[in-house]
Short mmCIF file of C-alpha atoms and ligand atoms in Angstrom, two decimals:
data_model
loop_
_atom_site.label_atom_id
_atom_site.label_comp_id
_atom_site.label_asym_id
_atom_site.label_seq_id
_atom_site.Cartn_x
_atom_site.Cartn_y
_atom_site.Cartn_z
CA MET Q 1 -20.46 -16.63 1.35
CA ARG Q 2 -19.52 -15.67 4.86
CA ILE Q 3 -18.97 -11.94 5.05
CA GLY Q 4 -17.56 -10.02 7.99
CA ILE Q 5 -18.67 -6.42 8.51
CA TYR Q 6 -16.17 -4.30 10.36
CA GLY Q 7 -17.17 -0.71 11.09
CA GLY Q 8 -15.27 1.93 12.97
CA THR Q 9 -14.01 5.47 12.71
CA PHE Q 10 -10.61 4.09 11.63
CA ASP Q 11 -9.02 7.41 12.50
CA PRO Q 12 -6.50 6.02 11.58
CA ILE Q 13 -6.80 2.29 10.87
CA HIS Q 14 -3.93 0.70 12.84
CA LEU Q 15 -2.29 -2.69 13.39
CA GLY Q 16 -4.78 -3.52 16.15
CA HIS Q 17 -7.64 -3.27 13.64
CA MET Q 18 -5.74 -5.28 11.06
CA GLN Q 19 -4.88 -8.01 13.54
CA ALA Q 20 -8.51 -8.13 14.66
CA ALA Q 21 -9.62 -8.45 11.02
CA LYS Q 22 -7.28 -11.41 10.54
CA ALA Q 23 -8.42 -13.07 13.78
CA ALA Q 24 -12.08 -12.68 12.75
CA ALA Q 25 -11.45 -14.03 9.27
CA LYS Q 26 -9.74 -17.09 10.74
CA ALA Q 27 -12.21 -17.75 13.56
CA LEU Q 28 -15.35 -17.30 11.45
CA LYS Q 29 -13.83 -18.72 8.24
CA LEU Q 30 -14.84 -15.57 6.39
CA ASP Q 31 -14.77 -15.48 2.62
CA CYS Q 32 -14.43 -11.74 2.71
CA LEU Q 33 -14.47 -8.73 4.96
CA ILE Q 34 -16.04 -5.32 4.42
CA LEU Q 35 -14.43 -2.38 6.19
CA ILE Q 36 -16.87 0.46 6.74
CA PRO Q 37 -15.45 3.75 8.01
CA ASP Q 38 -18.11 5.54 10.08
CA ASN Q 39 -19.19 9.09 9.82
CA ILE Q 40 -17.71 10.97 12.75
CA PRO Q 41 -20.57 13.05 14.15
CA PRO Q 42 -19.64 16.74 14.02
CA HIS Q 43 -19.87 17.06 17.82
CA LYS Q 44 -17.30 14.28 18.24
CA ALA Q 45 -14.78 15.45 15.66
CA VAL Q 46 -12.02 17.48 17.23
CA SER Q 47 -10.61 19.70 14.54
CA GLY Q 48 -6.95 19.19 13.84
CA THR Q 49 -6.77 15.73 15.36
CA SER Q 50 -9.25 13.87 13.16
CA ALA Q 51 -8.59 13.09 9.52
CA ALA Q 52 -11.12 14.03 6.84
CA PRO Q 53 -13.45 11.21 5.69
CA ALA Q 54 -11.67 10.96 2.34
CA HIS Q 55 -8.37 10.33 4.11
CA ARG Q 56 -9.86 7.74 6.48
CA LEU Q 57 -11.39 6.00 3.49
CA GLU Q 58 -8.10 5.99 1.60
CA MET Q 59 -6.18 4.64 4.61
CA CYS Q 60 -8.76 1.82 4.84
CA ARG Q 61 -8.24 1.08 1.15
CA ILE Q 62 -4.49 0.82 1.67
CA ALA Q 63 -4.98 -1.44 4.71
CA ALA Q 64 -7.50 -3.58 2.78
CA ASP Q 65 -4.98 -4.09 -0.01
CA ARG Q 66 -2.39 -5.17 2.59
CA LEU Q 67 -4.87 -7.60 4.20
CA CYS Q 68 -5.45 -9.33 0.87
CA PRO Q 69 -4.95 -12.12 -0.05
CA ALA Q 70 -4.93 -13.45 3.55
CA VAL Q 71 -8.30 -11.77 4.07
CA PRO Q 72 -10.03 -10.60 0.87
CA THR Q 73 -11.17 -7.16 2.01
CA LEU Q 74 -13.43 -4.54 0.49
CA VAL Q 75 -13.93 -0.98 1.70
CA SER Q 76 -17.36 0.61 1.62
CA ASP Q 77 -18.09 4.32 1.81
CA MET Q 78 -21.79 3.69 2.47
CA GLU Q 79 -21.69 5.27 5.94
CA LEU Q 80 -19.66 8.23 4.80
CA ARG Q 81 -22.11 8.91 1.98
CA ARG Q 82 -25.12 8.83 4.29
CA GLU Q 83 -26.50 12.22 5.21
CA GLY Q 84 -27.31 13.00 8.82
CA ALA Q 85 -27.10 10.60 11.75
CA SER Q 86 -25.75 7.18 10.88
CA TYR Q 87 -27.01 4.05 12.64
CA THR Q 88 -25.83 0.46 12.45
CA LYS Q 89 -29.42 -0.70 11.85
CA ASP Q 90 -29.45 1.22 8.54
CA THR Q 91 -26.08 -0.15 7.47
CA VAL Q 92 -26.94 -3.79 8.20
CA ARG Q 93 -30.34 -3.43 6.50
CA GLN Q 94 -28.65 -2.10 3.41
CA LEU Q 95 -26.06 -4.90 3.47
CA ARG Q 96 -28.74 -7.56 3.98
CA ALA Q 97 -30.53 -6.25 0.87
CA GLN Q 98 -27.27 -6.24 -1.03
CA TYR Q 99 -26.29 -9.77 0.06
CA PRO Q 100 -29.64 -11.58 0.50
CA GLU Q 101 -28.21 -15.12 0.42
CA ASP Q 102 -25.04 -14.62 2.43
CA GLU Q 103 -24.10 -15.13 6.04
CA LEU Q 104 -23.27 -11.75 7.54
CA TRP Q 105 -21.24 -11.27 10.72
CA LEU Q 106 -21.08 -7.90 12.42
CA LEU Q 107 -17.75 -7.56 14.23
CA MET Q 108 -17.43 -5.53 17.42
CA GLY Q 109 -15.23 -5.02 20.45
CA THR Q 110 -16.15 -6.09 23.99
CA ASP Q 111 -17.48 -2.68 25.02
CA MET Q 112 -19.77 -2.49 22.03
CA PHE Q 113 -21.00 -6.00 22.65
CA LEU Q 114 -21.76 -5.31 26.30
CA SER Q 115 -23.82 -2.24 25.40
CA PHE Q 116 -25.48 -3.77 22.32
CA HIS Q 117 -28.98 -3.85 23.83
CA THR Q 118 -28.89 -0.04 24.13
CA TRP Q 119 -28.26 0.50 20.40
CA ARG Q 120 -31.02 1.70 18.13
CA GLU Q 121 -33.27 -1.24 17.06
CA PRO Q 122 -31.14 -4.18 18.26
CA GLN Q 123 -33.87 -6.55 17.11
CA THR Q 124 -33.58 -5.31 13.51
CA ILE Q 125 -29.81 -5.69 13.63
CA CYS Q 126 -30.06 -9.28 14.89
CA GLU Q 127 -32.53 -10.15 12.14
CA CYS Q 128 -30.05 -8.96 9.52
CA VAL Q 129 -26.70 -10.16 10.87
CA ASN Q 130 -24.97 -12.42 13.36
CA LEU Q 131 -22.87 -10.81 16.07
CA ALA Q 132 -19.19 -11.55 16.56
CA ALA Q 133 -17.43 -10.01 19.52
CA PHE Q 134 -13.69 -9.83 20.09
CA GLN Q 135 -12.53 -11.02 23.47
CA ARG Q 136 -9.04 -11.16 24.88
CA ASP Q 137 -7.75 -13.99 27.05
CA SER Q 138 -6.83 -11.48 29.68
CA ASP Q 139 -10.31 -9.99 29.73
CA ASP Q 140 -11.58 -10.16 33.30
CA ARG Q 141 -15.14 -9.50 32.14
CA ALA Q 142 -15.67 -13.06 30.88
CA GLU Q 143 -18.67 -13.62 33.13
CA GLU Q 144 -20.25 -10.34 32.12
CA PHE Q 145 -19.59 -11.30 28.52
CA ALA Q 146 -21.25 -14.73 28.85
CA ALA Q 147 -24.27 -13.16 30.57
CA GLN Q 148 -24.64 -10.62 27.76
CA LYS Q 149 -24.43 -13.40 25.18
CA ARG Q 150 -27.28 -15.26 26.92
CA ARG Q 151 -29.30 -12.07 27.17
CA LEU Q 152 -28.97 -11.20 23.47
CA GLU Q 153 -29.73 -14.77 22.42
CA GLY Q 154 -32.85 -14.80 24.59
CA GLU Q 155 -34.12 -11.29 24.01
CA PHE Q 156 -33.33 -10.78 20.29
CA GLU Q 157 -32.68 -14.34 19.10
CA ALA Q 158 -29.21 -13.18 18.25
CA THR Q 159 -26.57 -15.54 16.94
CA CYS Q 160 -23.39 -14.64 18.78
CA ALA Q 161 -19.80 -15.81 18.35
CA VAL Q 162 -16.76 -15.01 20.40
CA ILE Q 163 -13.50 -14.30 18.62
CA ASP Q 164 -10.38 -14.92 20.63
CA ASN Q 165 -8.21 -11.93 19.95
CA GLY Q 166 -5.56 -12.82 22.49
CA GLU Q 167 -2.45 -11.85 20.54
CA VAL Q 168 -3.43 -8.23 20.11
CA ILE Q 169 -1.49 -5.51 21.82
CA PRO Q 170 -4.23 -3.20 22.98
CA MET Q 171 -4.04 0.20 21.32
CA SER Q 172 -6.57 2.84 20.48
CA SER Q 173 -6.69 5.28 17.62
CA THR Q 174 -6.53 8.09 20.20
CA GLN Q 175 -3.18 6.76 21.48
CA VAL Q 176 -1.92 6.35 17.93
CA ARG Q 177 -2.90 9.94 17.06
CA SER Q 178 -1.08 11.32 20.11
CA ALA Q 179 2.01 9.28 19.30
CA LEU Q 180 1.96 10.52 15.69
CA ALA Q 181 1.75 14.13 16.82
CA GLU Q 182 4.92 13.52 18.87
CA GLY Q 183 6.78 12.12 15.87
CA LYS Q 184 6.29 8.49 16.93
CA GLY Q 185 3.58 5.91 16.30
CA GLY Q 186 4.86 4.41 13.04
CA ASN Q 187 5.22 1.04 14.78
CA CYS Q 188 1.46 0.97 15.50
CA LEU Q 189 0.58 1.23 11.83
CA ASP Q 190 1.00 -0.71 8.65
CA GLU Q 191 4.05 0.86 6.98
CA SER Q 192 2.03 2.07 3.99
CA VAL Q 193 -0.70 3.62 6.14
CA TRP Q 194 2.03 5.44 8.06
CA GLY Q 195 3.49 6.66 4.77
CA TYR Q 196 0.09 7.94 3.68
CA ILE Q 197 -0.18 9.90 6.95
CA LEU Q 198 3.29 11.39 6.49
CA ARG Q 199 2.64 12.34 2.86
CA ASN Q 200 -0.59 14.06 3.76
CA ARG Q 201 0.74 15.52 7.02
CA LEU Q 202 -2.18 14.11 9.00
CA TYR Q 203 -2.55 14.08 12.80
CA GLY Q 204 0.01 16.83 13.34
CA THR Q 205 2.87 14.87 11.79
CA ASN Q 206 3.88 17.84 9.60
CA ALA Q 207 6.70 15.84 8.00
CA ASP Q 208 9.18 17.69 5.80
CA LEU Q 209 9.08 15.32 2.84
CA THR Q 210 12.45 16.54 1.58
CA ARG Q 211 14.20 15.42 4.78
CA LEU Q 212 12.78 11.97 5.43
CA SER Q 213 14.76 9.10 6.93
CA LEU Q 214 15.10 6.01 4.76
CA GLU Q 215 12.43 4.33 6.87
CA GLN Q 216 10.01 7.22 6.30
CA LEU Q 217 10.86 7.41 2.59
CA ARG Q 218 10.07 3.70 2.23
CA ALA Q 219 6.74 4.18 3.99
CA CYS Q 220 5.82 7.11 1.72
CA SER Q 221 6.78 5.26 -1.45
CA TYR Q 222 5.02 2.06 -0.38
CA SER Q 223 1.84 4.04 0.35
CA MET Q 224 1.70 5.05 -3.32
CA VAL Q 225 1.71 1.50 -4.75
CA LYS Q 226 -0.18 -1.76 -4.42
CA ALA Q 227 0.99 -4.37 -1.91
CA LYS Q 228 1.90 -6.81 -4.67
CA ARG Q 229 4.66 -4.45 -5.87
CA LEU Q 230 6.38 -4.18 -2.48
CA PRO Q 231 8.56 -7.33 -2.73
CA HIS Q 232 9.90 -6.04 -6.04
CA ILE Q 233 10.71 -2.59 -4.62
CA ARG Q 234 12.38 -4.11 -1.57
CA GLY Q 235 14.32 -6.55 -3.76
CA THR Q 236 15.46 -3.74 -6.04
CA GLU Q 237 16.62 -1.68 -3.05
CA GLU Q 238 18.69 -4.49 -1.54
CA THR Q 239 20.19 -5.41 -4.91
CA ALA Q 240 21.01 -1.77 -5.70
CA ALA Q 241 22.61 -1.33 -2.25
CA LYS Q 242 24.84 -4.40 -2.71
CA MET Q 243 25.78 -3.27 -6.20
CA ALA Q 244 26.64 0.21 -4.90
CA LEU Q 245 29.09 -1.35 -2.44
CA ARG Q 246 30.54 -3.57 -5.15
CA TRP Q 247 30.97 -0.81 -7.75
CA GLY Q 248 31.84 2.14 -5.53
CA ALA Q 249 28.60 4.14 -5.72
CA ASP Q 250 26.95 5.84 -2.76
CA GLU Q 251 24.84 3.22 -1.00
CA GLU Q 252 22.28 5.65 0.38
CA SER Q 253 21.67 7.19 -3.04
CA ALA Q 254 21.25 3.73 -4.54
CA ARG Q 255 18.71 2.86 -1.84
CA LYS Q 256 16.77 6.10 -2.30
CA ALA Q 257 16.64 5.70 -6.08
CA ALA Q 258 15.39 2.12 -5.72
CA ILE Q 259 12.84 2.98 -3.03
CA LEU Q 260 11.23 5.61 -5.25
CA HIS Q 261 11.81 4.13 -8.71
CA ASP Q 262 8.29 2.68 -9.15
CA CYS Q 263 6.33 5.02 -6.87
CA THR Q 264 4.08 6.25 -9.70
CA LYS Q 265 3.63 2.81 -11.28
CA TYR Q 266 -0.13 2.82 -10.63
CA PHE Q 267 -0.86 6.32 -11.88
CA ASP Q 268 -3.18 6.31 -14.88
CA LEU Q 269 -2.25 8.06 -18.12
CA ALA Q 270 -3.86 11.35 -17.12
CA GLN Q 271 -2.08 11.36 -13.75
CA GLN Q 272 1.23 10.49 -15.41
CA LEU Q 273 0.92 13.32 -17.89
CA SER Q 274 -0.24 15.91 -15.36
CA THR Q 275 2.58 14.93 -12.95
CA CYS Q 276 5.19 15.31 -15.68
CA GLU Q 277 3.74 18.68 -16.66
CA LYS Q 278 3.62 19.86 -13.05
CA TYR Q 279 7.28 19.03 -12.44
CA GLY Q 280 8.56 20.23 -15.80
CA ILE Q 281 9.44 16.82 -17.25
CA LEU Q 282 9.56 17.02 -21.04
CA LEU Q 283 8.23 13.99 -22.90
CA ASP Q 284 8.72 12.79 -26.44
CA ASP Q 285 5.76 11.59 -28.53
CA MET Q 286 6.35 7.94 -27.78
CA GLU Q 287 6.54 8.51 -24.04
CA LYS Q 288 3.35 10.57 -24.08
CA SER Q 289 1.36 7.59 -25.28
CA THR Q 290 3.20 4.66 -23.66
CA LEU Q 291 2.01 4.15 -20.10
CA PRO Q 292 4.77 1.67 -19.06
CA LEU Q 293 7.43 4.26 -19.93
CA LEU Q 294 5.78 7.16 -18.14
CA HIS Q 295 6.21 6.04 -14.53
CA ALA Q 296 9.97 6.53 -14.81
CA LYS Q 297 9.44 10.13 -15.92
CA SER Q 298 6.73 11.07 -13.40
CA GLY Q 299 8.63 9.18 -10.67
CA ALA Q 300 11.74 11.26 -11.40
CA GLY Q 301 9.68 14.45 -11.09
CA ILE Q 302 8.18 13.39 -7.77
CA ALA Q 303 11.57 12.22 -6.44
CA ARG Q 304 13.12 15.61 -7.18
CA CYS Q 305 10.26 18.00 -6.45
CA VAL Q 306 8.34 16.24 -3.66
CA TYR Q 307 11.05 14.23 -1.88
CA GLY Q 308 13.94 16.63 -2.57
CA MET Q 309 16.15 14.00 -4.20
CA SER Q 310 19.38 15.02 -5.93
CA GLU Q 311 19.66 15.35 -9.70
CA GLU Q 312 21.70 12.12 -9.74
CA ILE Q 313 18.95 10.09 -8.04
CA SER Q 314 16.17 11.69 -10.05
CA GLU Q 315 18.00 10.96 -13.33
CA ALA Q 316 18.55 7.32 -12.33
CA ILE Q 317 14.80 6.97 -11.85
CA ARG Q 318 14.09 8.82 -15.09
CA TRP Q 319 16.10 6.38 -17.21
CA HIS Q 320 15.34 3.15 -15.38
CA THR Q 321 12.99 1.75 -18.01
CA THR Q 322 14.81 2.72 -21.22
CA GLY Q 323 18.44 3.35 -20.29
CA ARG Q 324 20.31 5.90 -22.43
CA GLY Q 325 23.75 6.63 -23.83
CA ASP Q 326 26.37 7.85 -21.33
CA MET Q 327 24.62 6.33 -18.34
CA THR Q 328 26.04 7.29 -14.94
CA LEU Q 329 27.09 4.62 -12.46
CA LEU Q 330 23.89 5.08 -10.45
CA GLU Q 331 21.75 4.90 -13.61
CA LYS Q 332 23.37 1.59 -14.55
CA ILE Q 333 22.91 0.21 -11.05
CA LEU Q 334 19.20 1.06 -10.84
CA TYR Q 335 18.52 -0.04 -14.42
CA ILE Q 336 19.91 -3.50 -13.87
CA ALA Q 337 19.02 -3.97 -10.19
CA ASP Q 338 15.40 -3.53 -11.32
CA TYR Q 339 15.91 -6.47 -13.70
CA ALA Q 340 18.04 -8.71 -11.53
CA GLU Q 341 16.39 -8.38 -8.12
CA PRO Q 342 15.56 -11.74 -6.51
CA ASN Q 343 11.82 -11.65 -7.23
CA ARG Q 344 12.38 -11.70 -10.99
CA GLN Q 345 11.72 -15.27 -12.04
CA TYR Q 346 12.55 -15.15 -15.75
CA PRO Q 347 14.88 -17.75 -17.30
CA TRP Q 348 17.57 -15.09 -17.79
CA ALA Q 349 17.38 -13.76 -14.23
CA GLU Q 350 20.00 -16.11 -12.73
CA GLU Q 351 22.51 -15.24 -15.43
CA LEU Q 352 21.97 -11.52 -14.72
CA ARG Q 353 22.21 -11.98 -10.96
CA ALA Q 354 25.74 -13.34 -11.37
CA LEU Q 355 26.78 -10.77 -13.97
CA ILE Q 356 25.78 -7.68 -11.96
CA TYR Q 357 28.64 -8.29 -9.51
CA THR Q 358 31.27 -9.33 -12.04
CA ASP Q 359 30.80 -7.07 -15.09
CA LEU Q 360 28.39 -4.17 -14.69
CA ASP Q 361 28.46 -2.97 -18.30
CA ALA Q 362 27.95 -6.48 -19.64
CA ALA Q 363 25.01 -6.89 -17.25
CA VAL Q 364 23.38 -3.64 -18.39
CA LYS Q 365 23.98 -4.57 -22.04
CA ARG Q 366 22.38 -7.95 -21.43
CA GLY Q 367 19.40 -6.23 -19.80
CA LEU Q 368 19.00 -3.97 -22.82
CA GLU Q 369 19.18 -6.99 -25.15
CA ILE Q 370 16.44 -8.70 -23.17
CA THR Q 371 14.24 -5.60 -23.57
CA ILE Q 372 15.01 -5.37 -27.29
CA ALA Q 373 14.20 -9.05 -27.84
CA HIS Q 374 11.03 -8.78 -25.75
CA ASN Q 375 9.77 -5.78 -27.72
CA GLN Q 376 10.53 -7.54 -31.01
CA GLN Q 377 8.59 -10.61 -29.90
CA THR Q 378 5.60 -8.70 -28.59
CA GLY Q 379 5.56 -6.11 -31.36
CA HIS Q 380 5.94 -3.21 -28.93
CA PRO Q 381 7.88 -0.30 -30.37
CA LEU Q 382 11.37 0.10 -28.95
CA HIS Q 383 12.27 3.42 -27.40
CA PRO Q 384 15.23 4.98 -29.27
CA LYS Q 385 17.04 5.55 -25.94
CA THR Q 386 17.22 1.78 -25.39
CA LEU Q 387 18.97 1.31 -28.71
CA GLU Q 388 21.19 4.33 -27.97
CA ALA Q 389 22.21 2.76 -24.64
CA TRP Q 390 22.98 -0.58 -26.28
CA LEU Q 391 25.09 1.01 -29.04
CA TRP Q 392 26.98 3.08 -26.48
CA LEU Q 393 27.82 0.03 -24.39
CA ASP Q 394 28.67 -2.00 -27.47
CA GLN Q 395 31.15 0.64 -28.67
CA HIS Q 396 32.57 0.94 -25.18
CA HIS Q 397 33.15 -2.82 -25.06
CA ARG Q 398 34.78 -2.82 -28.51
CA LYS Q 399 37.20 -0.06 -27.48
CA GLU Q 400 38.11 -1.99 -24.37
CA GLY Q 401 38.40 -5.21 -26.34
FE1 FE2 I 501 9.78 0.63 -13.21
FE1 FE2 I 502 10.78 -1.74 -10.97
#
């Protein structure tokens, strides 16, 4: 395997880093990449402007998930766990022992490359890994770069590669931190990393989570879930917004409900239960033990108590997996937008996609029937609220008929 090793303070990891990771993966044909957040030496950390190691690690994990599958990326906390001074020679030695048969490439920027011979034990590093340096087309130090390459090859028998990183807009974490402190900087970051920063009020952002713009709310919600769920959340939001216009509901409320509806989808059972308890969400016995049902409940609690959503929005999230009798317009919209959004590829999806704009109640009823049939086939117990919702809509239809 060809493995890229990409270290840095990642304070925070930004689009420049992610673009560089992609360029390296392409140029070196990497099978995978390991992101290694460095320890920030105490004398370098400026309190208030640096994020704690646990936050830097988590932001790298979010970025790594977003880089996959284009670049399969792992995050290692090996440097953060190391006590005392941290040197690249120790990291590459450890990685060489861990991956004895693999081709390892240590990625670095131009400045690092040009000063490589001054690092601690450059010979040891070159014995363990190959060196890959990023270089921009516009770099006027090309000659200096070529001379350094020759020097390292001669002096340390280094294997060096140059990665053309021409597309990158130069930015530094320092610039990104200053922009964030001024309420800007979101455009320099992956949306989910930005959301993580807002949620945790890092770098002086101090966001009031109950007064976020739609853009900020999306970022926060996206930062709580895996990348693979994002198309579904986006699809649900757009479908819910169109349905709100069609059926006379408030579009912004429909968007907010959809943005947050699955935000706790990846919480484990313990997190689900503790979140519900924290926000005063009462659960029945079936909900307490059924993980797929719980994210609607915990999500409703977080929507109301963390993001300051209205009762109407919170209730729509709360009932989006089971439905219930007497559903409000917004509850119906979220329930069925979740089913009918364009990324759903089930045989019944096309039928639902037409029905949601022509007969809302019939669409919701059809959605409930699909759930009932699915649970019967798979042997999963049906939540009584699903049956209650179906009976309510059935009676309603009969009266109208
Ligand atoms: Fe859901
Ligand atoms: Fe969903």
